[in-house]
Backbone as CSV, one residue per row, in Angstrom:
resi,resn,N_x,N_y,N_z,CA_x,CA_y,CA_z,C_x,C_y,C_z
1,MET,-15.006,-3.842,-3.752,-14.628,-2.999,-2.292,-13.264,-3.454,-1.978
2,ALA,-12.598,-2.672,-1.928,-11.069,-2.898,-1.824,-11.166,-3.257,-0.077
3,VAL,-10.360,-4.356,0.065,-10.137,-4.653,1.647,-8.842,-4.020,2.343
4,ASN,-7.875,-4.022,1.342,-6.323,-3.475,1.691,-6.099,-2.234,0.986
5,LYS,-5.571,-1.342,2.256,-5.400,0.076,1.712,-3.914,0.349,2.139
6,LEU,-3.286,1.011,1.335,-1.451,0.997,1.143,-1.704,2.451,0.951
7,THR,-1.130,3.284,1.959,-1.306,4.835,2.173,0.403,5.267,2.589
8,PRO,0.808,6.223,1.641,2.340,6.898,1.978,1.959,8.089,2.675
9,GLY,2.848,8.130,3.619,2.700,9.546,4.640,3.481,9.400,5.751
10,MET,3.113,10.378,6.697,4.130,10.280,7.847,3.767,9.334,8.978
11,ILE,4.675,8.779,9.168,4.204,7.364,10.112,4.919,7.791,11.453
12,ASP,5.245,8.585,11.768,5.803,9.240,13.143,6.325,10.603,13.003
13,VAL,6.706,11.453,13.743,7.246,12.822,13.756,8.266,12.756,12.851
14,ASP,8.486,13.401,11.730,9.454,13.700,10.668,9.957,12.087,10.032
15,VAL,9.039,11.290,10.121,9.303,9.736,9.412,8.517,9.819,8.244
16,PRO,8.765,9.392,7.076,7.849,9.223,6.227,7.984,7.893,6.030
17,GLY,6.688,7.418,5.444,6.655,5.795,5.217,5.314,5.443,4.683
18,TRP,4.830,4.214,5.034,3.646,3.647,4.506,2.859,2.997,5.715
19,GLU,1.588,3.066,5.436,0.910,2.290,6.307,-0.300,1.444,5.560
20,LEU,-0.297,0.334,6.016,-1.468,-0.757,5.591,-2.564,-0.992,6.702
21,GLU,-3.481,-0.935,5.860,-4.655,-1.175,6.598,-5.444,-2.351,5.859
22,GLY,-6.310,-2.955,6.834,-7.264,-3.944,6.078,-7.223,-5.321,6.803
23,GLU,-6.737,-6.494,5.951,-6.756,-7.781,6.745,-5.346,-7.523,7.699
24,VAL,-4.300,-6.817,7.486,-3.226,-6.772,8.404,-3.258,-5.101,8.673
25,ARG,-2.699,-4.834,9.805,-2.404,-3.263,10.045,-0.793,-3.175,10.312
26,ASP,-0.330,-2.263,9.752,1.316,-2.316,9.971,2.031,-0.709,9.418
27,CYS,3.286,-0.496,9.912,3.670,0.600,9.167,5.201,0.258,8.916
28,HIS,5.823,1.156,7.793,7.275,0.856,7.509,7.545,2.155,7.056
29,GLU,8.846,2.314,7.265,9.564,3.661,6.947,9.683,3.529,5.335
30,THR,9.954,4.774,4.454,10.191,4.773,3.216,11.195,3.660,2.775
31,PHE,11.003,3.244,1.827,12.008,2.237,1.101,13.065,2.672,0.217
32,SER,12.641,3.578,-0.459,13.317,4.324,-1.478,13.238,5.978,-1.651
33,GLU,14.241,6.578,-2.143,14.161,8.355,-2.277,13.198,8.225,-3.679
34,THR,13.314,7.330,-4.454,12.713,7.346,-5.958,11.147,7.177,-5.408
35,PRO,10.332,8.000,-5.791,8.805,7.520,-5.381,8.326,6.287,-6.194
36,ALA,8.561,6.200,-7.575,8.081,5.031,-8.193,8.814,3.655,-7.634
37,ARG,9.937,3.803,-7.358,10.654,2.469,-6.838,10.112,2.307,-5.233
38,ASP,9.774,3.597,-4.403,9.321,3.347,-3.349,8.084,2.759,-3.324
39,ALA,6.971,2.992,-4.010,5.765,2.440,-4.105,5.873,0.894,-4.525
40,GLU,6.904,0.586,-5.550,6.888,-0.917,-5.943,7.193,-1.597,-4.588
41,LYS,8.124,-1.004,-4.036,8.755,-2.012,-2.722,7.730,-2.083,-1.729
42,ALA,7.264,-0.755,-1.571,5.870,-1.002,-0.499,4.679,-1.786,-0.562
43,LYS,4.396,-2.120,-1.976,3.420,-3.035,-2.524,3.975,-4.427,-2.279
44,ARG,5.322,-4.637,-2.522,5.991,-6.025,-2.176,5.583,-6.449,-0.659
45,TRP,6.299,-5.249,0.239,6.467,-5.329,1.593,4.781,-5.998,1.852
46,ALA,3.619,-5.200,1.497,2.486,-5.222,1.760,1.887,-6.740,1.417
47,ASN,2.384,-7.217,0.042,2.193,-8.652,-0.326,2.902,-9.494,0.399
48,GLN,3.966,-9.560,0.964,4.635,-10.258,1.830,4.134,-10.372,3.140
49,LEU,3.398,-9.228,3.803,2.440,-9.284,4.891,1.362,-10.053,4.822
50,LEU,0.706,-9.984,3.548,-0.415,-10.590,3.602,-0.216,-11.923,3.145
51,GLY,1.076,-12.461,2.651,1.123,-13.730,2.246,0.763,-14.265,0.927
52,ARG,0.352,-13.290,0.180,0.228,-13.403,-1.461,0.232,-12.256,-2.144
53,ARG,0.294,-12.376,-3.337,0.547,-11.507,-4.198,-0.971,-10.749,-4.557
54,LEU,-1.207,-9.781,-4.333,-2.203,-8.804,-5.059,-2.217,-7.888,-6.065
55,VAL,-3.229,-7.460,-6.460,-3.210,-6.510,-7.566,-3.436,-5.162,-7.015
56,TRP,-2.595,-4.247,-6.693,-2.490,-2.996,-6.313,-3.081,-1.970,-7.534
57,ARG,-4.188,-0.963,-7.147,-4.648,-0.115,-8.013,-4.420,1.559,-7.398
58,LYS,-3.771,2.176,-8.148,-3.485,3.803,-7.601,-5.127,4.471,-7.477
59,VAL,-5.371,4.967,-6.271,-6.429,5.814,-6.167,-6.188,7.103,-5.806
60,VAL,-6.772,8.101,-6.318,-6.555,9.695,-5.953,-8.075,10.238,-5.307
61,GLU,-7.997,10.480,-4.257,-9.238,11.062,-3.455,-8.810,12.278,-2.827
62,ARG,-9.566,13.361,-3.139,-9.507,14.656,-2.821,-7.814,15.222,-2.865
63,GLY,-7.245,14.693,-3.948,-5.778,15.159,-3.882,-4.788,14.250,-3.320
64,PHE,-5.117,13.232,-2.707,-4.223,12.444,-2.114,-4.400,10.981,-2.545
65,GLU,-3.211,10.404,-2.905,-3.244,9.150,-3.577,-2.984,8.089,-2.395
66,HIS,-3.458,6.809,-2.651,-2.982,5.423,-2.023,-3.194,4.594,-2.880
67,TYR,-3.054,3.196,-2.480,-3.119,2.039,-3.464,-4.183,1.242,-2.331
68,GLU,-5.087,0.342,-3.186,-5.931,-0.402,-2.938,-5.537,-1.560,-3.646
69,ALA,-6.182,-2.947,-2.651,-6.126,-4.184,-3.335,-7.296,-4.945,-2.856
70,ASN,-7.986,-5.716,-3.808,-9.318,-6.339,-3.362,-9.164,-7.868,-2.770
71,ALA,-10.235,-7.995,-2.103,-10.243,-9.603,-1.371,-10.236,-10.517,-2.485
72,ILE,-9.607,-11.642,-2.165,-9.921,-12.912,-2.569,-11.179,-13.054,-3.390
73,GLY,-11.125,-13.489,-4.461,-12.713,-13.860,-5.244,-13.493,-12.312,-5.779
74,ASP,-12.700,-11.387,-5.420,-13.242,-9.842,-6.174,-13.040,-10.157,-7.476
75,PRO,-14.145,-10.067,-8.418,-13.941,-9.949,-9.835,-12.690,-9.309,-10.441
76,TYR,-12.394,-8.017,-9.958,-10.806,-7.423,-10.212,-9.823,-8.008,-9.608
77,ASP,-9.934,-9.033,-8.894,-8.663,-9.411,-8.183,-8.117,-10.621,-8.920
78,LEU,-6.820,-10.327,-9.673,-6.188,-11.122,-10.635,-5.761,-12.522,-9.895
């Protein structure tokens, strides 16, 4: 079961960004205009907030995507 969730979306009126939920909860404006680079930088930001490097997996639910990272000790956590 994922503990941390990183979701792209609107963090304020007309402000695109990322929301981190789980062990730490925070928001940050978009990092890059390039979607792939934006996602990579968002994962780095989340790792920095969490104080360790986690393995983030892309998840698509009902047409919406987000990233999930497991808790320490989870068999899928590298």
